[in-house]
XYZ file of C-alpha atoms in Angstrom:
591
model
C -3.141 23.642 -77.272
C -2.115 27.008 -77.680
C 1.561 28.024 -76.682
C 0.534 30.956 -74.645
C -2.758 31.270 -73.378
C -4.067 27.402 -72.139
C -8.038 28.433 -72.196
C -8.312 27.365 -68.572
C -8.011 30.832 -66.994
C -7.507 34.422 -67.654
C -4.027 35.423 -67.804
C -2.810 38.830 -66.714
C -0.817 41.100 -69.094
C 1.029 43.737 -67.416
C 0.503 47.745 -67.355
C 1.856 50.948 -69.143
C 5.839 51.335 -68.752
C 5.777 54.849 -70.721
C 3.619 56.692 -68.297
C 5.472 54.813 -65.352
C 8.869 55.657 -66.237
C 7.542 59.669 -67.172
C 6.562 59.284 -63.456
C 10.097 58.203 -61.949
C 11.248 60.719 -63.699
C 11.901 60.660 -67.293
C 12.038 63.201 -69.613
C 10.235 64.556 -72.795
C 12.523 63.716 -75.551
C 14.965 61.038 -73.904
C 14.789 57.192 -75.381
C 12.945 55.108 -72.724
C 14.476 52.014 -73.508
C 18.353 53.367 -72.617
C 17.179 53.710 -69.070
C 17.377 49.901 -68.649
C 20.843 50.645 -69.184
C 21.555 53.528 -67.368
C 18.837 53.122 -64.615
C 18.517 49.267 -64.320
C 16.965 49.896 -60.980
C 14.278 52.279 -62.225
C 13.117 49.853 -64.704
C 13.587 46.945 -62.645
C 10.924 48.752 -59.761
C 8.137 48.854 -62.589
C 8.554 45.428 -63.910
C 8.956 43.898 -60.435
C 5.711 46.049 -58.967
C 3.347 44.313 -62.167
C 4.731 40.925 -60.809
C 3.422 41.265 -57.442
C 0.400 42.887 -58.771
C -0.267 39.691 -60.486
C 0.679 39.951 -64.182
C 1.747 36.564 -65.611
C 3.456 38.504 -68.441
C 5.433 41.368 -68.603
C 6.869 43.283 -71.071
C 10.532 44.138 -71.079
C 11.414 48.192 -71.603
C 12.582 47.400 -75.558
C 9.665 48.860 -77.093
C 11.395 51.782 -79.408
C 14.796 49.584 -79.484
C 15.015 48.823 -82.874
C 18.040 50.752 -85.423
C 16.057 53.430 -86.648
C 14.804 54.792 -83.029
C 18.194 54.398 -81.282
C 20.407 55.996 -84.021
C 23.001 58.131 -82.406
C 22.441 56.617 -79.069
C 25.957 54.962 -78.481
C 24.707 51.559 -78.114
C 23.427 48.819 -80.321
C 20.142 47.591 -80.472
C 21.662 43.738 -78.903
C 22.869 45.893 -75.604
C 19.741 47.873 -75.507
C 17.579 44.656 -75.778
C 19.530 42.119 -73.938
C 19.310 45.573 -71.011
C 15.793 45.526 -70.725
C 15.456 42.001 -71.083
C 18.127 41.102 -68.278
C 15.694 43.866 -66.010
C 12.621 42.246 -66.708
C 13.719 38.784 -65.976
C 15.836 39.545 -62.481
C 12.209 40.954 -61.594
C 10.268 38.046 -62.303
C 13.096 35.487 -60.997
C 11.271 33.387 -58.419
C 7.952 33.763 -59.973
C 5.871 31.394 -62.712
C 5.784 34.884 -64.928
C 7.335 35.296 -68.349
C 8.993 38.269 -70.070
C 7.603 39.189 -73.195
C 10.120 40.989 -75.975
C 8.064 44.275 -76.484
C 8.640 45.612 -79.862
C 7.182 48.732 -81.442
C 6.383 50.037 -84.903
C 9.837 50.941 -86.873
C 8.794 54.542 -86.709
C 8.499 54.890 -90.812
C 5.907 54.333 -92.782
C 6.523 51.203 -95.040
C 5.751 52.138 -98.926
C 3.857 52.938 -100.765
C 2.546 55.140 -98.220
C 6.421 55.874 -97.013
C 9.763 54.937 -98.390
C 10.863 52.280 -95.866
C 10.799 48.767 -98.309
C 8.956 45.538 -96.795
C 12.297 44.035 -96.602
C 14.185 46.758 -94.980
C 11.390 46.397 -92.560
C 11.683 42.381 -92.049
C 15.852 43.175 -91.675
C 15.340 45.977 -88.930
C 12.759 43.804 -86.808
C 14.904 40.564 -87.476
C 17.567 42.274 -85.181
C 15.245 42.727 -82.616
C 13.987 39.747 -82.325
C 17.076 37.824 -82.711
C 18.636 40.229 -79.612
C 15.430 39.227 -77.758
C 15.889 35.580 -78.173
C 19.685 35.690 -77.514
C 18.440 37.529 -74.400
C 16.258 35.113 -73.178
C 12.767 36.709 -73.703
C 9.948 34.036 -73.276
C 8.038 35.379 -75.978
C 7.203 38.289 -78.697
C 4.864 40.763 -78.633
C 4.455 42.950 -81.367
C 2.327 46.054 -79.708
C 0.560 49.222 -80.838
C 1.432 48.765 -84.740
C -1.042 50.571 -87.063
C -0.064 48.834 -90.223
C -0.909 45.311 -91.677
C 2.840 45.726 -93.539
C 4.618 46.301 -91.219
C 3.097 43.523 -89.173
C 3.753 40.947 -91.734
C 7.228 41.927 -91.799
C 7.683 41.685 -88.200
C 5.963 38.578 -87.650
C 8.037 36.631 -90.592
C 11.248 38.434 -88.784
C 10.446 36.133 -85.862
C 8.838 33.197 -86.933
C 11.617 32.740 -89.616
C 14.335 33.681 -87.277
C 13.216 32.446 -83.516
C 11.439 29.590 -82.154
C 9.783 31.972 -80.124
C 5.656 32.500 -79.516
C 4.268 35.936 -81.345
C 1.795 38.110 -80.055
C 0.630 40.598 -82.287
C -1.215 43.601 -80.709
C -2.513 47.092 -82.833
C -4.494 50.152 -82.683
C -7.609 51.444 -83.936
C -8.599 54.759 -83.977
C -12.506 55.629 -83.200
C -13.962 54.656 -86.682
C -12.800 51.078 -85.888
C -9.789 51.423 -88.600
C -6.039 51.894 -87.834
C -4.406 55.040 -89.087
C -3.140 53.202 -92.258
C -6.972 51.877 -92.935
C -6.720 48.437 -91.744
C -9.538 47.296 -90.134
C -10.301 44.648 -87.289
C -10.848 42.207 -90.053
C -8.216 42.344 -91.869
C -5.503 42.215 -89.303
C -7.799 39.149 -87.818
C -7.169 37.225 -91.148
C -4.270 38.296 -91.894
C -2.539 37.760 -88.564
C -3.950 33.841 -87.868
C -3.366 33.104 -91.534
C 0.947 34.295 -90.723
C 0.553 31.487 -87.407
C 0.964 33.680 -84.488
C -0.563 32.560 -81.218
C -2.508 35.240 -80.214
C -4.064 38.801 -81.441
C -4.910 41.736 -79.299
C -6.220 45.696 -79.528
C -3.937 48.122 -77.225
C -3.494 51.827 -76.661
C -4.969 55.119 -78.154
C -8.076 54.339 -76.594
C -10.342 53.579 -73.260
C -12.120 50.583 -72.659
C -15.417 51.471 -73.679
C -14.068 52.353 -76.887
C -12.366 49.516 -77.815
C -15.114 47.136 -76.833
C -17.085 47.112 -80.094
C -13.443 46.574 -82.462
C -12.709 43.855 -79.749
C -16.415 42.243 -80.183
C -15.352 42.243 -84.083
C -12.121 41.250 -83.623
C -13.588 38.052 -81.411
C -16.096 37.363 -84.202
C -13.328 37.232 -87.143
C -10.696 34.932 -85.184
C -10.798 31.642 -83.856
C -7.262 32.789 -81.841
C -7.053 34.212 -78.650
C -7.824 37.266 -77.846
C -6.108 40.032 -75.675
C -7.338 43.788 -74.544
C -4.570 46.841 -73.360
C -6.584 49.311 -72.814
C -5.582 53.173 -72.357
C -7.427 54.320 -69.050
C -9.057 57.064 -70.760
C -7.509 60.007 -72.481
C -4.767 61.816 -70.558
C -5.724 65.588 -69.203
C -3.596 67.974 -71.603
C -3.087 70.168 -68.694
C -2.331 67.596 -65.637
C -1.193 64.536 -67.745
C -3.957 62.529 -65.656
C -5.737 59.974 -67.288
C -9.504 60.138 -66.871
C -10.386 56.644 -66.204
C -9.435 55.714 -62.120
C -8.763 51.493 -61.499
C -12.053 50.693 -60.460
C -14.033 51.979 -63.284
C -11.213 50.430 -65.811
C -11.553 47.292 -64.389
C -15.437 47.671 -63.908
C -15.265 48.429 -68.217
C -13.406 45.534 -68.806
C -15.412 42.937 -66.965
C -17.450 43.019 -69.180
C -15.542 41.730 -72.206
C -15.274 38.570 -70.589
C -18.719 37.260 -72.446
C -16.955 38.023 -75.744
C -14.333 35.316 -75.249
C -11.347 36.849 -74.432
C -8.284 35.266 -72.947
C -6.286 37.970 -71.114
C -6.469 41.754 -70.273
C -3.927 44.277 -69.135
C -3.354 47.502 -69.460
C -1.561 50.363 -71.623
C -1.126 54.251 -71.015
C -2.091 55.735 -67.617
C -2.509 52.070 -66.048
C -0.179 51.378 -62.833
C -0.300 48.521 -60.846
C -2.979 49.299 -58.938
C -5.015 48.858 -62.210
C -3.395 45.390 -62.373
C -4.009 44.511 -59.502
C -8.042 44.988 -58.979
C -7.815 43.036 -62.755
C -6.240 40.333 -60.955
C -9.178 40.059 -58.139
C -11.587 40.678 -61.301
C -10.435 38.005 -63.602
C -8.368 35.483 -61.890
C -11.346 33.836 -60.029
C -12.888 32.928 -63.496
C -12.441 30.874 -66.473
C -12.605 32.163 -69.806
C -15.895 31.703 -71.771
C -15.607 29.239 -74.561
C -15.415 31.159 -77.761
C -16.287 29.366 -81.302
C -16.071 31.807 -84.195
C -17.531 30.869 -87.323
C -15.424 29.747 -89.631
C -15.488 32.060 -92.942
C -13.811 31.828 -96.151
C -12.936 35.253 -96.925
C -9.436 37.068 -98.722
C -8.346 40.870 -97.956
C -5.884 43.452 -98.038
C -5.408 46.081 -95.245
C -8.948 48.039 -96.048
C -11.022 45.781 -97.998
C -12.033 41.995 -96.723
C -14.054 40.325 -99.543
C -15.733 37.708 -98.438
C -16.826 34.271 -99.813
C -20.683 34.128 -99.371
C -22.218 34.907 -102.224
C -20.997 34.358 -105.890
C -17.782 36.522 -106.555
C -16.319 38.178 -109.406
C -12.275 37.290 -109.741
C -10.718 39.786 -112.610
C -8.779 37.667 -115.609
C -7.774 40.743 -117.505
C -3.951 41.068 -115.905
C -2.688 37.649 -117.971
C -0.993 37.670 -121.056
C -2.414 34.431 -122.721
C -4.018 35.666 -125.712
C -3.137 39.295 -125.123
C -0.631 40.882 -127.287
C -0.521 44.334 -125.720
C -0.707 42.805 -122.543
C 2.631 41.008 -123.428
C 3.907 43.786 -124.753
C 3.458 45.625 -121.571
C 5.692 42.807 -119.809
C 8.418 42.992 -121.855
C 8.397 46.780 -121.698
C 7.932 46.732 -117.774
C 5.103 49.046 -118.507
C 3.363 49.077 -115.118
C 0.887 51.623 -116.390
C -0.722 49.546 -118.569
C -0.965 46.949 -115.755
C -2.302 49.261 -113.285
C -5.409 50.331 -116.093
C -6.388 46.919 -116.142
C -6.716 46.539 -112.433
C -8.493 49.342 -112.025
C -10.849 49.058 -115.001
C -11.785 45.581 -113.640
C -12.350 47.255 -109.983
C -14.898 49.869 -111.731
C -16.233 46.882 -113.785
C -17.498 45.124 -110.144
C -14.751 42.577 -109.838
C -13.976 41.360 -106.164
C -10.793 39.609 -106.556
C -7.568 39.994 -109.490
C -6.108 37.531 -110.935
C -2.151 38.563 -111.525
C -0.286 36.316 -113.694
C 2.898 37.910 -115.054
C 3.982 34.288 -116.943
C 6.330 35.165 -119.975
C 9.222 32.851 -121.086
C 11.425 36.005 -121.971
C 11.296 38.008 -118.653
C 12.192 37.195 -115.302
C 8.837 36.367 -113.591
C 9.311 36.474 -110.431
C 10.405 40.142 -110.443
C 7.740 41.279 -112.209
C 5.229 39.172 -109.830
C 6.715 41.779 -106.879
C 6.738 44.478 -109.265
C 3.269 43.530 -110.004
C 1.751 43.446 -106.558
C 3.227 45.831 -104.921
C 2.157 48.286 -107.796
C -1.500 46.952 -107.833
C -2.029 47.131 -104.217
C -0.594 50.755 -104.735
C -3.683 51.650 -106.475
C -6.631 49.219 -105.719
C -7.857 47.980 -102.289
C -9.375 44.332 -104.357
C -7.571 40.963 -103.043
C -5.196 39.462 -105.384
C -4.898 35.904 -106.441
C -1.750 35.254 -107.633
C -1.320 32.969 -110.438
C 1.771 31.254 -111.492
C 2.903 27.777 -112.311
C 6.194 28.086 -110.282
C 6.558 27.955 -106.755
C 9.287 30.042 -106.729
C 6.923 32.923 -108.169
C 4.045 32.219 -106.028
C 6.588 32.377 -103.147
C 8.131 36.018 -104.232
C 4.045 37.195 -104.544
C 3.104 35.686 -101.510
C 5.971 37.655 -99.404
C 5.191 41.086 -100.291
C 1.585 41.019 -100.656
C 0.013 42.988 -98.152
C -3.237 40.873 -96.743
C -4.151 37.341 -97.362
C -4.433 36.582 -100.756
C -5.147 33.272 -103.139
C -3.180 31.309 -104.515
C -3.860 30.193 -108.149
C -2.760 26.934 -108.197
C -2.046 23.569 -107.479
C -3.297 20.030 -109.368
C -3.201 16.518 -107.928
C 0.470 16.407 -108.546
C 2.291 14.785 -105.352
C 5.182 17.258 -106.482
C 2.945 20.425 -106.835
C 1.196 19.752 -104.143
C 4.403 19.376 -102.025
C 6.262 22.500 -103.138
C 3.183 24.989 -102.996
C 1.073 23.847 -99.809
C 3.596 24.676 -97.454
C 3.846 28.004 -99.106
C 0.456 28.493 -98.628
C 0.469 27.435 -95.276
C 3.441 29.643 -94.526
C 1.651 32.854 -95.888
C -1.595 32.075 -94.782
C -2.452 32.407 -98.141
C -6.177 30.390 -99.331
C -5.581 28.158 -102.448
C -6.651 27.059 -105.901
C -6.982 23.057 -106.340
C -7.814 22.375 -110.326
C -8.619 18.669 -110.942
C -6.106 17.394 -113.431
C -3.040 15.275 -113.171
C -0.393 13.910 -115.099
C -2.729 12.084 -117.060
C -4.715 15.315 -117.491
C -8.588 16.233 -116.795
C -10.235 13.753 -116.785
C -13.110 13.024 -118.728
C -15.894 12.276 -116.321
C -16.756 14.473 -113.293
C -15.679 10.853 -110.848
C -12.138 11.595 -112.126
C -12.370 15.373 -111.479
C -13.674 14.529 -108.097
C -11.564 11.766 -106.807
C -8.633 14.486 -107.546
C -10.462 16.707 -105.881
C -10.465 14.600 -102.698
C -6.517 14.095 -103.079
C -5.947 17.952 -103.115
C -8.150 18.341 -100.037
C -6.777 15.637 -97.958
C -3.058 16.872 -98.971
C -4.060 20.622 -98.323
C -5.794 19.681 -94.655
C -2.604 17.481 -93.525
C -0.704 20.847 -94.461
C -2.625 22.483 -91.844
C -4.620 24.643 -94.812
C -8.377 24.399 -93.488
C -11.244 23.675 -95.896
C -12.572 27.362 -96.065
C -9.160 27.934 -97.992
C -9.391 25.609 -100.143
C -11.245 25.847 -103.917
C -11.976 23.752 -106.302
C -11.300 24.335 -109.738
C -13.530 21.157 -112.154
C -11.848 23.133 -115.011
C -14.474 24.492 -117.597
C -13.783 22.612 -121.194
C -14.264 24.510 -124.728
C -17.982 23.300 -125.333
C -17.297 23.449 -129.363
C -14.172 20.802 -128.791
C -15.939 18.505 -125.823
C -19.353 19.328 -125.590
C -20.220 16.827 -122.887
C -17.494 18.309 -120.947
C -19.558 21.172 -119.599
C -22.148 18.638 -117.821
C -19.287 16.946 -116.248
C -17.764 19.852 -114.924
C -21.010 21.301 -113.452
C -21.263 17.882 -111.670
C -18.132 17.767 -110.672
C -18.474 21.194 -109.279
C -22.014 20.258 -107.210
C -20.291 17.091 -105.591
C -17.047 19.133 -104.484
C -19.101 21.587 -102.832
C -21.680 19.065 -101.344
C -19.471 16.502 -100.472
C -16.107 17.908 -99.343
C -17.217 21.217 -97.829
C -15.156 23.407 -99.813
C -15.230 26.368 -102.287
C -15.587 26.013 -106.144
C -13.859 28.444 -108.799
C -14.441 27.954 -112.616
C -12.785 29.799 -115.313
C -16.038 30.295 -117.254
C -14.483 32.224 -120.254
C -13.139 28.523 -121.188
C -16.462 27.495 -122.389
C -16.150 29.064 -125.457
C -14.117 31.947 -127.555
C -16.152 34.765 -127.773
C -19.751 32.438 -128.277
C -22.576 33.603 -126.767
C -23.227 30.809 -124.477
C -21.124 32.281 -121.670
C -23.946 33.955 -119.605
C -25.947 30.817 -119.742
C -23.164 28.571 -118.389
C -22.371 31.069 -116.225
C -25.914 30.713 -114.464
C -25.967 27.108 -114.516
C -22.323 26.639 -112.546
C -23.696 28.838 -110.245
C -26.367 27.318 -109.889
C -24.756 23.869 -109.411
C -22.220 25.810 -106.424
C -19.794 27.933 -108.129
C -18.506 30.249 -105.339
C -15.796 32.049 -107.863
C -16.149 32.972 -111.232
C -12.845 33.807 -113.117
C -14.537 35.926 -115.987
C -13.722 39.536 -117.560
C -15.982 41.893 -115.850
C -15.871 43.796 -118.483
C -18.443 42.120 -120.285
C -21.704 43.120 -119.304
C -24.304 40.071 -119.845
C -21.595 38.382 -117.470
C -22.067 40.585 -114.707
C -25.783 40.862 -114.875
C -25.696 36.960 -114.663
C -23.806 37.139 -111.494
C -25.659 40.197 -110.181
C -29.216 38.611 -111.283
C -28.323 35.147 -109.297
C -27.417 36.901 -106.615
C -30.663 38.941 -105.917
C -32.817 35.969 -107.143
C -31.027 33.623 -104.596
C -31.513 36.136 -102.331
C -27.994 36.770 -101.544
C -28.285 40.705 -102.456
C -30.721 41.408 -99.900
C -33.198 44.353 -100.777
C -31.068 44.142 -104.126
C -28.725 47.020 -102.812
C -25.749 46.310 -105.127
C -28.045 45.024 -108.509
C -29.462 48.580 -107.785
C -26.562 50.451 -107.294
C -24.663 48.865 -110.440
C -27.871 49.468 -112.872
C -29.774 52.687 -111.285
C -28.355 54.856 -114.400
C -28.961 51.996 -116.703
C -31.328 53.464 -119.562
C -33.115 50.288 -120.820
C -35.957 49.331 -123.272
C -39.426 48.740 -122.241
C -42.361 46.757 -124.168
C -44.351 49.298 -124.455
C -42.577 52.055 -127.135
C -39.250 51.299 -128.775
C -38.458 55.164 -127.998
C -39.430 55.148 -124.117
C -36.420 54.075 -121.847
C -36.745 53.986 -117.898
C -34.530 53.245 -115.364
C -34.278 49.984 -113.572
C -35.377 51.083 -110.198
C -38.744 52.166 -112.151
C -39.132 48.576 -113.808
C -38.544 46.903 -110.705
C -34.600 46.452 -110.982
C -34.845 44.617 -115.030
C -31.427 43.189 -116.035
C -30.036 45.435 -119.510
C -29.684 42.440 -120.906
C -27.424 38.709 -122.014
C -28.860 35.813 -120.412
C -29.344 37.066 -116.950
C-alpha cells in the first residue's frame, strides 16, 4: 500500500499560501516564509482555515526556505523551517491532517544550463529536508520545480537523509514541456524509477490546461497522481484570478475518470475553493487506474521507448580504439562529444558510455563523461562499466533514467549492482555468463537468464527493466554459437517476459555477415541492438525490419532516413531515383 494516498478515497491537498499571505498583507519583495516567524499568527490563520475547509494535507509556509533564497535574512534555514513547520502543525493539532514540508526550486539553474553543480544542489535541499524532519513535518513535497535535475537532487536529499514520504509536484508550460524541456514523460519515469510515493502537476496554469499533461502524466505512471491547479491567470491590473470556486471545482471533476488520487489547489485558490472540492470529491472513491506497463529510458526531453527494435551507439568504448584511448588519457572530451553526436545523426536511440582504462581514474571520467554528453545530446545513456563503484558515480549524476550495462549470474555482481539499480531507478543489462563462462548451449544461457531475473525482481527491479544479453559469439571461432544465441534470445523473450540486447558487432570482425545476423536476432526477439550506426547496411537492416514488421507505420522514419538517398535502379546503370519514387528500396547490405 502506498504511504500516502490509500486508493480508498480522494484526499484533499490544501490551497495557495502566496496569494493568501499577499492578501493579509504582505509585500512585493519581502520573503514569505520569515512571516512564520515574525507573524506566526498570520500564517497560522491560513493553514488553520484549509483544515476546516477539509484539506487532509497542508503545506507548511517553507517553500523559498532553502540557503540561497534566505541569504541575508538573519536566520538560518533550521529556524525558518522548524517556524513554519511549528505553525502548520499547532493548526492542524486536533485534527487527522498532516503537514507536508513544502520545498521550492533552489532558485538557480543547475548546469549545464546554469552554474549551480548537481551536488551543490543535493547539499542545499539536504538542509531542508533534514530541518523539516527535525521539525516534525509528516511528509515532503517537492512543488512547482521545472527541472528533472534538480528534482533528482532533491529527492535523493530526502530519501538518503529522512525516512520521510516524497511528493514530487512540477510545472508545465502550455506546450506540455517544463521551461527546462522536460516533458510529462520524462519526469513520470524518472520520478517512480527515484521511489517517491506520489507525482503531481501544480501552478502556472488553470485546470483546463493542465488536464491533457495530467491525462499523460496518468498514462506514463502506475503512481498516484495529484492536480494544484492555478484558478486561471491572475488580472494584471486587479491581481484577480479569472477562474471563481465553482467553475474550478466544476474543471476538476472531471479528472476524476483519469485516475487521480487527490486535488487541491495553487495560486488564486482560498478556502472556499477547498472547500466546494471537499463536497466534490470526498463523497467518491477514486477510479481504479492500471497504466500499462512500458519499458522505455529518457533524459529530461527525449523518452525512447522500447517497442520496436532500437539502435544503442557502441562508438564511446575504447576496446579496440586507439584514438579513442588516447582521448581518455588526454581527458579530451571533444573527441568524446563527436562520437556521441555522430552516432545521434547516424539514427542511434541509446549510447553506450564506457570510459574503462586501467591507467585513469574511471569513475571520474564516467561523471565527466555524462555530464558532458547529456550537455550536447538529448539520446539516453547506458552506462557501461564492470565496477559498481563506476556505475554508481554514472548513475548519480545522470539526468533521466538510464541503463545499466551490466550484470552476469554472479551472486556477487548481482548483489553489488541491483540495488544500485534499484536505487536510481535505473533499467538493467543481464548477460548470461558465469564463473564458468557462456555457456555453450542456449539451456545454459537461459537457465542464467532465469537467475538474473528472479534476483533482479526480488530487488524490486520489474521485468520491463530488465534485458537480456545471450551474448553474440565470433561465428569464425564457434560457429554453432550464433544458433544458440538466437535461441537463447527467442526463449528469454517468450518465456520470461523480458527485453533482449545483443552486441551484434561480436559476430564477426569486419565480415560481411553482420546485416544478416542482424535480421535473424531480430527476428528471433532482439529488442536492442548494440551496433555502430555508422555502418549503413546495419541500419537499413534495422530500419527495413521495422517497416516490414510493421512497426514504422506508413514507413515515416525508413522515409525520412532515405528520402535523399540516390540509389540504382534495374533499368539503366546511369538513372538513379529516390526511394520515395521506388516505393521506399533499401540502398543496400542485407536489408
Amino acid at each position: 500500500m502506498n504511504k500516502i494516498f490509500d486508493g480508498k478515497r480522494y484526499w484533499l491537498l490544501d490551497g495557495a499560501m502566496g496569494t493568501m499571505l499577499q492578501k493579509s498583507g504582505l509585500k512585493l519583495g519581502e520573503r514569505p516564509d520569515l512571516l512564520s516567524i515574525t507573524h506566526p499568527d498570520v500564517v497560522e490563520r491560513i493553514n488553520r482555515a484549509y483544515v476546516e475547509a477539509g484539506s487532509d494535507l497542508i503545506c507548511a509556509n517553507t517553500f523559498g526556505s532553502n540557503a540561497k533564497k534566505l541569504a541575508g535574512c538573519g536566520y538560518t534555514v533550521e529556524e525558518v523551517v522548524a517556524a513554519g513547520i511549528g505553525t502548520a502543525k499547532r493548526a492542524a493539532a486536533g485534527t487527522a491532517a498532516r503537514v507536508m514540508l513544502d520545498v521550492g526550486p533552489i532558485g538557480e539553474l543547475l548546469e549545464p544550463a546554469g552554474v549551480l553543480k548537481f551536488e551543490e544542489a543535493y547539499e542545499i535541499y539536504k538542509e531542508v529536508v533534514l530541518a523539516g524532519w527535525r521539525a516534525g513535518a509528516d511528509l515532503v513535497k517537492f512543488a512547482t520545480m521545472t527541472d528533472l535535475y534538480e528534482i533528482k537532487a532533491a529527492v535523493l536529499a530526502a530519501k538518503e537523509n529522512t525516512p520521510l514520504p516524497v511528493l514530487v509536484s512540477m510545472t508545465f508550460e502550455e506546450n506540455g514541456r517544463a521551461f527546462t524541456g522536460c516533458t510529462v514523460e520524462s519526469f513520470a519515469i524518472t520520478a517512480e524509477g527515484l521511489g517517491v510515493d506520489g507525482v503531481g502537476i501544480n501552478c502556472s496554469l488553470g485546470p483546463a490546461e493542465i488536464y491533457p499533461m495530467a491525462q499523460r502524466l496518468c498514462a506514463a505512471t502506475s503512481l498516484p497522481v495529484f492536480i494544484k491547479p492555478n484558478a486561471g491567470l491572475p488580472d494584471p491590473a486587479t491581481g484577480r484570478y479569472s477562474i471563481g470556486p465553482k467553475e474550478f471545482c466544476d474543471e476538476l471533476e472531471r479528472f476524476k475518470a483519469l485516475g487521480i488520487s487527490a486535488v487541491g489547489g495553487c495560486c488564486g485558490t482560498t478556502p472556499e475553493y477547498l472547500a466546494l472540492l471537499a463536497k466534490t470529491f470526498k463523497q467518491d472513491t477514486p477510479v481504479h487506474r492500471e497504466p500499462v506497463r512500458r519499458s522505455a529510458v529518457c533524459t529530461p526531453t527525449r523518452t525512447v521507448e522500447i517497442d520496436t527494435v532500437r539502435v544503442i551507439g557502441e562508438r564511446i568504448n575504447p576496446t579496440g580504439k586507439k584514438r579513442f584511448k588516447e582521448a581518455l588519457r588526454d581527458g579530451d572530451m571533444d573527441y568524446i562529444l563527436s562520437q556521441a553526436v555522430e552516432q545521434a545523426g547516424a539514427g542511434a536511440d541509446i549510447l553506450d558510455v564506457n570510459v574503462g582504462l586501467p591507467e585513469i581514474d574511471e569513475q571520474e571520467m564516467m561523471i565527466r563523461a555524462v555530464k558532458a554528453v547529456q550537455s550536447v545530446c538529448d539520446l539516453p545513456l547506458q552506462l557501461d562499466s564492470t565496477r559498481a563503484d563506476v556505475l554508481e558515480a554514472g548513475l548519480r549524476v545522470y539526468n533521466g533514467k538510464p541503463i545499466v550495462n551490466s550484470v552476469n549470474g554472479e551472486p556477487e555482481t548481482l548483489e553489488k549492482i541491483l540495488p544500485l539499480c534499484k536505487k536510481y531507478g535505473a533499467a538493467v543489462v543481464g548477460l548470461a555468463l558465469d564463473k564458468g563462462g557462456i555457456p555453450p548451449t542456449a539451456e545454459g544461457r537461459f537457465a542464467i537468464a532465469q537467475r538474473i531475473v528472479a534476483a533482479a525482481n526480488a530487488a524490486g527491479i520489474p521485468n520491463e527493466d530488465i534485458y537480456i544479453d545471450c551474448l553474440t559469439l565470433t561465428a569464425s571461432a564457434q560457429q554453432e554459437g550464433a544458433v544458440q544465441t538466437l535461441e537463447a534470445l527467442s526463449r528469454c523473450k517468450r518465456e520470461l517476459g523480458v527485453r533482449t540486447v545483443l552486441g551484434v558487432s561480436n559476430i564477426s570482425f569486419g565480415l560481411p555477415c553482420r546485416g544478416t545476423f542482424l535480421t535473424l536476432a531480430m527476428q528471433a526477439g532482439l529488442d536492442l541492438a548494440i551496433m555502430n550506426p555508422n555502418t549503413p547496411e546495419m541500419m537499413a537492416a534495422v530500419r527495413a525490419y521495422r517497416v516490414l514488421t510493421s512497426q514504422d507505420l506508413q514507413s515515416t522514419d525508413y522515409v525520412a532516413a532515405y528520402a535523399d538517398v540516390q540509389i540504382q535502379t534495374t533499368q539503366t546503370s546511369k538513372s538513379a531515383a529516390t526511394v520515395a519514387e521506388v516505393g521506399a528500396a533499401a540502398p543496400g547490405g542485407d536489408a
